[in-house]
GROMACS .gro file of C-alpha atoms in nm:
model
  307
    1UNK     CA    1   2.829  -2.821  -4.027
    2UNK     CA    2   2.251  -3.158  -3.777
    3UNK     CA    3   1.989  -3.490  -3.636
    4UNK     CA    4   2.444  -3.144  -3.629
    5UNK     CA    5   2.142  -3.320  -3.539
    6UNK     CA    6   2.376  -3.370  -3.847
    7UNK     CA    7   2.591  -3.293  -3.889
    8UNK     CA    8   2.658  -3.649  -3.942
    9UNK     CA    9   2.426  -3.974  -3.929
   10UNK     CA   10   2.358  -4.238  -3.689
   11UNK     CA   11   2.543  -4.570  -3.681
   12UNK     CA   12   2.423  -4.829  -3.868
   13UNK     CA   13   2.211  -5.045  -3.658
   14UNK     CA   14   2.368  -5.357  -3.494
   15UNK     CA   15   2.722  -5.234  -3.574
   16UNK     CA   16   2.963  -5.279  -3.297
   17UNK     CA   17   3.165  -4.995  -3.196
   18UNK     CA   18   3.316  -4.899  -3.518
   19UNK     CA   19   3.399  -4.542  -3.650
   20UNK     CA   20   3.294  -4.747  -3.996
   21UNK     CA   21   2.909  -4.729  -3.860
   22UNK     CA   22   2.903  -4.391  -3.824
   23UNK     CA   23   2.672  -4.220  -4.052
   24UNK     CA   24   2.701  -3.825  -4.162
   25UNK     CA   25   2.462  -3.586  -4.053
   26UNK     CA   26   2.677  -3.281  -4.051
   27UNK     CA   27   2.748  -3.081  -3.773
   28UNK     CA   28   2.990  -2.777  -3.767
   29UNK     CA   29   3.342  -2.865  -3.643
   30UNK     CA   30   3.577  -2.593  -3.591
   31UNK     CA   31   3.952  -2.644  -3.753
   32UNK     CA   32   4.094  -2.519  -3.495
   33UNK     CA   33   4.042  -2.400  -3.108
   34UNK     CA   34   4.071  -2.034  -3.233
   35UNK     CA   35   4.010  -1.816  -3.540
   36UNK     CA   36   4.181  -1.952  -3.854
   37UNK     CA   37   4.286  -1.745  -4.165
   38UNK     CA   38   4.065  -1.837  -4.499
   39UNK     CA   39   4.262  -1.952  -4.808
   40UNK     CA   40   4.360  -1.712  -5.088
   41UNK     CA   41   4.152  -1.684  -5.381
   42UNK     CA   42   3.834  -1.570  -5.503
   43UNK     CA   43   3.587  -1.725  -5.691
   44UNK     CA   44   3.449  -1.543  -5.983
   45UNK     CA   45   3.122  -1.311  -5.932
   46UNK     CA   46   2.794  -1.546  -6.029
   47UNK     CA   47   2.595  -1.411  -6.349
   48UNK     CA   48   2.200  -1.431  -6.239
   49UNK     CA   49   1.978  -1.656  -6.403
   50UNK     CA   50   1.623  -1.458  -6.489
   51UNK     CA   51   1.466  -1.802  -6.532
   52UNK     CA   52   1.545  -1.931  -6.149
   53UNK     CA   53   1.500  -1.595  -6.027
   54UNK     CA   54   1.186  -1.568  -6.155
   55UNK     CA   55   1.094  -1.912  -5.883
   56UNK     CA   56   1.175  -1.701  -5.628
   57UNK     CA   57   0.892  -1.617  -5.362
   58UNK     CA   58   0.780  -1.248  -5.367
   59UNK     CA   59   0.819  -1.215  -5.024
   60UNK     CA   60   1.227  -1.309  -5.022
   61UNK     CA   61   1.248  -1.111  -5.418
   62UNK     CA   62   1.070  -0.833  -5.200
   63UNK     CA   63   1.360  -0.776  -4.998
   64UNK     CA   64   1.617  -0.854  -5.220
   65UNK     CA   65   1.850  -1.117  -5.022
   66UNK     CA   66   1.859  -1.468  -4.851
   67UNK     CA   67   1.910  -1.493  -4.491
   68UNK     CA   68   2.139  -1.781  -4.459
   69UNK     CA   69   2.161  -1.934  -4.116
   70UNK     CA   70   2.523  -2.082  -4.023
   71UNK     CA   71   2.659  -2.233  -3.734
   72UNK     CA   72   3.032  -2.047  -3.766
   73UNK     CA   73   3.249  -2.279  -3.555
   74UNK     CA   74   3.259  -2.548  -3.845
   75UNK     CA   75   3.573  -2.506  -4.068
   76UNK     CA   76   3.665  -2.529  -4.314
   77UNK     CA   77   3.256  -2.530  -4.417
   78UNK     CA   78   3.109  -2.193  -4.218
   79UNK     CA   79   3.373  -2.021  -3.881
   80UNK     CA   80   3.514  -1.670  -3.864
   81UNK     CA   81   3.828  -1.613  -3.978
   82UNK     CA   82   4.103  -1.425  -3.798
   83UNK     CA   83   3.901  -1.128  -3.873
   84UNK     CA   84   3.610  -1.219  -3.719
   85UNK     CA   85   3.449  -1.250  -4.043
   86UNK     CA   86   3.201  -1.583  -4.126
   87UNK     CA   87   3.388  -1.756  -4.397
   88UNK     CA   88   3.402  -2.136  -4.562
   89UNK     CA   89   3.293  -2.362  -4.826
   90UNK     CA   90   2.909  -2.293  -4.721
   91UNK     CA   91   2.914  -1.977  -4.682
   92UNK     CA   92   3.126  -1.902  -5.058
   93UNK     CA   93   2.861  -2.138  -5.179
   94UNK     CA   94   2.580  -1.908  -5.019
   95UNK     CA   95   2.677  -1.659  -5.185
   96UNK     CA   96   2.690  -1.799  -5.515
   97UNK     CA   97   2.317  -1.925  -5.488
   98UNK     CA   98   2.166  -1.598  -5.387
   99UNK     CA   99   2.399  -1.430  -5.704
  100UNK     CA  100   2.224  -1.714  -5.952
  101UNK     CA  101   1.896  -1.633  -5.806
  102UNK     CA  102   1.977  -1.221  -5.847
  103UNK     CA  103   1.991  -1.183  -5.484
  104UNK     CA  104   2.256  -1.101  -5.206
  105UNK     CA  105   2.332  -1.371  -4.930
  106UNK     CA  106   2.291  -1.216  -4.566
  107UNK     CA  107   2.492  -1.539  -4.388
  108UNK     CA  108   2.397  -1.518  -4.006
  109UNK     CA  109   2.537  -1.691  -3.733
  110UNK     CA  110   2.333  -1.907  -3.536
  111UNK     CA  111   2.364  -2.177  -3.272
  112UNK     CA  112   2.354  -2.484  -3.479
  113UNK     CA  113   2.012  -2.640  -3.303
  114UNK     CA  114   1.839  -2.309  -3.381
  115UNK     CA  115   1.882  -2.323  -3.761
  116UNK     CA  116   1.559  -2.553  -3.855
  117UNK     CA  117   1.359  -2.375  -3.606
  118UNK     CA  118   1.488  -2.091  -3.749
  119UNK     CA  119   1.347  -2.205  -4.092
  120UNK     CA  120   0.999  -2.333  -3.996
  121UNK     CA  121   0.999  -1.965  -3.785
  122UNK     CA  122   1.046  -1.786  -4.117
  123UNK     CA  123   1.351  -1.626  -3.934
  124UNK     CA  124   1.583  -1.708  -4.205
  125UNK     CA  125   1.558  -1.872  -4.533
  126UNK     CA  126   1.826  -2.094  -4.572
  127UNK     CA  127   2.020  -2.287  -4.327
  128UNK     CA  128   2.381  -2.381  -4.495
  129UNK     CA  129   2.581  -2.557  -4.182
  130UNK     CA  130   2.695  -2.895  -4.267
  131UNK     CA  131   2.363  -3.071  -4.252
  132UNK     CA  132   2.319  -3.403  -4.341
  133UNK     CA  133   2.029  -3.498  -4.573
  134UNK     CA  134   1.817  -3.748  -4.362
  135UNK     CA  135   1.472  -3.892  -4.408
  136UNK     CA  136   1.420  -3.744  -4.019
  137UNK     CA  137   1.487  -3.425  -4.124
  138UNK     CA  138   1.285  -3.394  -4.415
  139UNK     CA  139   0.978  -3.489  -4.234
  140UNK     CA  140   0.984  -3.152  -4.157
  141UNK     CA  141   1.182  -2.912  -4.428
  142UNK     CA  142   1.306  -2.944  -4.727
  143UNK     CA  143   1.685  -3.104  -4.836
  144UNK     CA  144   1.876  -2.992  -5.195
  145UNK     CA  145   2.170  -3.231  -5.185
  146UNK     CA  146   2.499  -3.026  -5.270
  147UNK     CA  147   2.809  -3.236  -5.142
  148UNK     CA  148   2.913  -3.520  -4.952
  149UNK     CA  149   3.096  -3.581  -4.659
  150UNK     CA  150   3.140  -3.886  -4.383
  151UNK     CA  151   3.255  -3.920  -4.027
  152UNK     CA  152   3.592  -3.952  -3.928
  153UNK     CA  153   3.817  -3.920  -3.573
  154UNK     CA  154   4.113  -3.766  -3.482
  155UNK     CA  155   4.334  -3.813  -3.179
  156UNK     CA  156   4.610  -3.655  -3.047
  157UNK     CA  157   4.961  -3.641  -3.266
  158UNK     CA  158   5.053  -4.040  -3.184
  159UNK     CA  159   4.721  -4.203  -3.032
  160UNK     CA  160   4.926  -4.175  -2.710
  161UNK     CA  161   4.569  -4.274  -2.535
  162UNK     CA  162   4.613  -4.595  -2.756
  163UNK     CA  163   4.215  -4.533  -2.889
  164UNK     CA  164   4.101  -4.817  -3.208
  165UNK     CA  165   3.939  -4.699  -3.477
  166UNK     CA  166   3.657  -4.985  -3.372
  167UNK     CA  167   3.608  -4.954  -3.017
  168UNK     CA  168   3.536  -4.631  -2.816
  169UNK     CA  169   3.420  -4.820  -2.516
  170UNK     CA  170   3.538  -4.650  -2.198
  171UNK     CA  171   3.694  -4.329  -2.396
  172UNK     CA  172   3.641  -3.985  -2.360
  173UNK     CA  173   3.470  -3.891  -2.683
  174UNK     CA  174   3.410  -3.508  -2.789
  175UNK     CA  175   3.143  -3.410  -2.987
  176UNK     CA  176   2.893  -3.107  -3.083
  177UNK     CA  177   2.576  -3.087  -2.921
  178UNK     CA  178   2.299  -3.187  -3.130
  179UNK     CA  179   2.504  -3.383  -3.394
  180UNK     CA  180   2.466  -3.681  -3.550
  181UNK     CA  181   2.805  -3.806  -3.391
  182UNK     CA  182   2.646  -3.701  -3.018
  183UNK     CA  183   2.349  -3.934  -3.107
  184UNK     CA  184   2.569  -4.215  -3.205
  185UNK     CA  185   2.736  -4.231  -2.920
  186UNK     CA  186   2.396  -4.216  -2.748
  187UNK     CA  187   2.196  -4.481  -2.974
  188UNK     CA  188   2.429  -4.687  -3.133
  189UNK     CA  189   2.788  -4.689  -2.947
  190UNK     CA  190   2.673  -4.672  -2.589
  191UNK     CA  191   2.410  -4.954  -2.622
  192UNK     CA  192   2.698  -5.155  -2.821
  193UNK     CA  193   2.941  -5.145  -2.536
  194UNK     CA  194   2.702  -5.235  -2.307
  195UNK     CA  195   2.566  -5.542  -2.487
  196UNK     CA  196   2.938  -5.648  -2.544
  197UNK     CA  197   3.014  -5.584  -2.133
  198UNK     CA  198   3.250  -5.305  -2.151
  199UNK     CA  199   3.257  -4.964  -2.017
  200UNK     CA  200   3.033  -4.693  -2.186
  201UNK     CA  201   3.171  -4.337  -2.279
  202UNK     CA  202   3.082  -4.136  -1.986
  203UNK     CA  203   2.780  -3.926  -2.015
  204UNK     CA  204   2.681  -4.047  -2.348
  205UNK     CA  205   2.999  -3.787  -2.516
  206UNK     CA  206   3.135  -3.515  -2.384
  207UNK     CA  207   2.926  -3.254  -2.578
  208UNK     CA  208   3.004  -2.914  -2.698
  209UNK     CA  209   2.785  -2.624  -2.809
  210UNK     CA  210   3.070  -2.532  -3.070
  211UNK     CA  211   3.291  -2.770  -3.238
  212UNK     CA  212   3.590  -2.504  -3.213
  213UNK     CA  213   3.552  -2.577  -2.812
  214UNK     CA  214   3.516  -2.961  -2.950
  215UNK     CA  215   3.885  -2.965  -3.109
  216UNK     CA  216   4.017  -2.759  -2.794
  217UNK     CA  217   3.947  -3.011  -2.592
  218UNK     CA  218   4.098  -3.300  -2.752
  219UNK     CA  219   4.402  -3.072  -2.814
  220UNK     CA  220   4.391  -2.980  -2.428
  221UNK     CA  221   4.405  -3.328  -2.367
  222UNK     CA  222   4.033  -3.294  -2.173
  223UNK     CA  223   3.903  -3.604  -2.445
  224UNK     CA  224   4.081  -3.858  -2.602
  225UNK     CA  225   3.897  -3.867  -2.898
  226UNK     CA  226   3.684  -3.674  -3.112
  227UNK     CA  227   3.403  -3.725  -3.369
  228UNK     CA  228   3.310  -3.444  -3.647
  229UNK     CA  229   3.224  -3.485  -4.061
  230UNK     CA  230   3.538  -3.597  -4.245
  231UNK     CA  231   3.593  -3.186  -4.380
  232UNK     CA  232   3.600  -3.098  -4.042
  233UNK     CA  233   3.893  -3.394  -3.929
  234UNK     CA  234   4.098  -3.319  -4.171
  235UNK     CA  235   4.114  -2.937  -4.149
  236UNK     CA  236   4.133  -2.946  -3.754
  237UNK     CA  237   4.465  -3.169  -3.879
  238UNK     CA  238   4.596  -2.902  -4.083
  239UNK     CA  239   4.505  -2.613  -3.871
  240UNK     CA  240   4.665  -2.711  -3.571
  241UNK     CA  241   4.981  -2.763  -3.690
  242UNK     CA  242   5.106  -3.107  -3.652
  243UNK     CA  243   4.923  -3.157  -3.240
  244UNK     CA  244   4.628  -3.398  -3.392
  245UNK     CA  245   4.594  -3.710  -3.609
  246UNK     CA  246   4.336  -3.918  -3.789
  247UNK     CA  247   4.227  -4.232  -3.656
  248UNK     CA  248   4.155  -4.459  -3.922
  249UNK     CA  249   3.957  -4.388  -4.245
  250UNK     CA  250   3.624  -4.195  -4.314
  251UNK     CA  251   3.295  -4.385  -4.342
  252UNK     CA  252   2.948  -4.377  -4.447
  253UNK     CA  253   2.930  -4.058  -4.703
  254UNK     CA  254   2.554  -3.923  -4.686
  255UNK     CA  255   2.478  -3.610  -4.839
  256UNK     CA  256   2.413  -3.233  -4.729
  257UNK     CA  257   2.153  -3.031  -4.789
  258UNK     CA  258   2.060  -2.702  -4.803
  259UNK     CA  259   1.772  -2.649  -4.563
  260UNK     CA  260   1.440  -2.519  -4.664
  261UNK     CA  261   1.125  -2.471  -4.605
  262UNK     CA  262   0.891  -2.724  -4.646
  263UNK     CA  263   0.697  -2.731  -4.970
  264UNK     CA  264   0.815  -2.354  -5.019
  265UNK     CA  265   0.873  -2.269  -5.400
  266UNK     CA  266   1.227  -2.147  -5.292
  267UNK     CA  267   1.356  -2.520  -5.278
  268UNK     CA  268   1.279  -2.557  -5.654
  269UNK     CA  269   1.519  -2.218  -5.686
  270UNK     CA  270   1.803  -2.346  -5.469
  271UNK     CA  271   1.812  -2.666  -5.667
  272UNK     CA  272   1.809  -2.522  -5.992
  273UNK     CA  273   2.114  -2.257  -5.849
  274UNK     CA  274   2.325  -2.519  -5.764
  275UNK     CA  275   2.239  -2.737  -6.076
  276UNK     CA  276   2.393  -2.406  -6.251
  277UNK     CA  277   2.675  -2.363  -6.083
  278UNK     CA  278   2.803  -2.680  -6.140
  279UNK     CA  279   2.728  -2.676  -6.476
  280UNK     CA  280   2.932  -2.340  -6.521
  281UNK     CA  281   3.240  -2.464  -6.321
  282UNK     CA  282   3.135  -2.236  -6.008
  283UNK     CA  283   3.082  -2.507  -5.770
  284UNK     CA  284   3.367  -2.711  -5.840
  285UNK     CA  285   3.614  -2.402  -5.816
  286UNK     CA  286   3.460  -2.308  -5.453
  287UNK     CA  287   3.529  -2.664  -5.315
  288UNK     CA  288   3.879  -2.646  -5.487
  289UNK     CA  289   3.939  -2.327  -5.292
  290UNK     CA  290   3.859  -2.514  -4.965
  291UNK     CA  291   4.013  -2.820  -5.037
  292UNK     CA  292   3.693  -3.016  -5.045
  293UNK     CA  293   3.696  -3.167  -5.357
  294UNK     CA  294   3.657  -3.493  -5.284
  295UNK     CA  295   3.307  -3.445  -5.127
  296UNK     CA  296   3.180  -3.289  -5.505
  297UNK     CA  297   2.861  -3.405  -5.636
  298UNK     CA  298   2.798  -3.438  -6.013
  299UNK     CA  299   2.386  -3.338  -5.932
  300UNK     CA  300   2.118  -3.183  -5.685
  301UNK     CA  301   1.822  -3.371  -5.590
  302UNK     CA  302   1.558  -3.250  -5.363
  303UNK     CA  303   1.498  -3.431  -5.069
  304UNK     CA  304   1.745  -3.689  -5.122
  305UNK     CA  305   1.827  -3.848  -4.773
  306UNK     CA  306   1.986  -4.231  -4.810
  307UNK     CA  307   1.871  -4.350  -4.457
   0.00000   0.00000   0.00000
């Protein structure tokens, strides 16, 4: 799905070890160690909108598309299918924005870390991968809000590593580089164990480039636990088949954004997109398709981070 540096935000400050303090920032987790199969369906093709194509800058209109930056290890939001072809709820909705603003979506993959830099670099227009909204974040780019989603951990089929839902201390706790969950373990759940005398997770997380590699190794048995946005748990349940459970409930919703720009007259665009598509029913039948409805949003705000 960044701090996937969100993909999911920090703890809350003081709180004690708890997957409860975890806060979203959206990272890309993959739903299973290999290539999954997307869901059937289609979504209806997107009538454009003159009016929000017409905020479009002339230099994207130019060239007719949006390059959309995705970190494709994240299902079921942006991963490659068994075909080796980028799929997910991001990457659907992608697709439907650039159609709204009479464009075509060219969806790119991209190490996750590289996507804002990508941005700021004028490399691509859009980065779509899970991120969390976050006041950090838009110090630097632009946010428009378009679901929800919190943090939640799975464990292997039976907790047979008897983990708590409230204490990590002394675990072995996969996560995705440059996620919100990897600096939580850092900041907030590290310090916490500490201050309370009991053993730290070694090396601050045991940190993954791609969340596919993530979910392999709690499968493998390599980690005990593992930390991704709630989307991303319960997919990586489904996907591989019975071997991994959830470990308690999902906390601290924050939004996601799409990432933009700052101050470019493309955010205004995105916004109004997205405010049309769930106006027409679009939106809503895209996260239906995924199986994501409960992260919906009934409006998009720009630059709408909670903490």
């Amino acid at each position: 799905m960044t701090v996937r540096n969100p993909r999911t935000r920090l703890f809350a400050a003081g709180a004690v070890l708890a997957t409860g303090s975890l806060l979203l920032t959206a990272c890309g987790s993959s739903s299973s160690p290999s290539g999954a199969a997307s869901p059937s369906g289609s979504v209806k093709a997107v009538t454009a909108d003159a009016s929000l194509a017409a905020l479009v800058p002339a230099d994207v209109k130019s060239g007719g598309k949006l390059v959309v930056a995705v970190d494709a290890s994240y299902a079921p939001n942006e991963f490659k299918d068994d075909k080796g072809t980028i799929v997910g709820m991001d990457v659907d909705l992608a697709n439907a924005i650039a159609q709204k603003l009479g464009l075509t979506a060219d969806v790119q993959n991209s190490p996750f870390t590289a996507i804002i830099p990508g941005i700021s670099a004028k490399k691509f227009a859009l980065g779509m991968s899970s991120f969390t909204d976050t006041k950090e974040r838009e110090a630097t780019v632009d946010m428009v809000t378009y679901f929800t989603a919190g943090t939640s951990a799975a464990v292997k089929k039976g907790n047979p590593e008897k983990v708590a839902a409230d204490d990590y201390c002394g675990k072995k706790v996969a996560v995705q580089t440059g996620t919100t969950q990897a600096d939580a373990v850092k900041d907030t759940i590290n310090p916490a164990c500490t201050k309370a005398g009991k053993a730290t997770v070694p090396n601050d997380g045991d940190k993954f480039d791609l969340q596919t590699d993530v979910t392999t190794a709690l499968v493998s048995g390599r980690d005990q636990v593992m930390l991704a946005d709630s989307p991303v748990i319960d997919y990586a349940i489904k996907q591989t088949n019975g071997q991994l459970e959830k470990l308690g409930g999902t906390t601290d919703s924050a939004p996601y954004g799409v990432v933009v720009a700052k101050g470019s007259d493309l955010t205004k665009a995105v916004q109004g997109a997205i405010t049309a598509l769930i106006a027409d029913g679009t939106y809503k039948s895209i996260l239906s398709k995924w199986g994501v409805e409960a992260g919906a949003v009934d409006k998009s705000v720009i630059n709408g981070a909670t903490s």
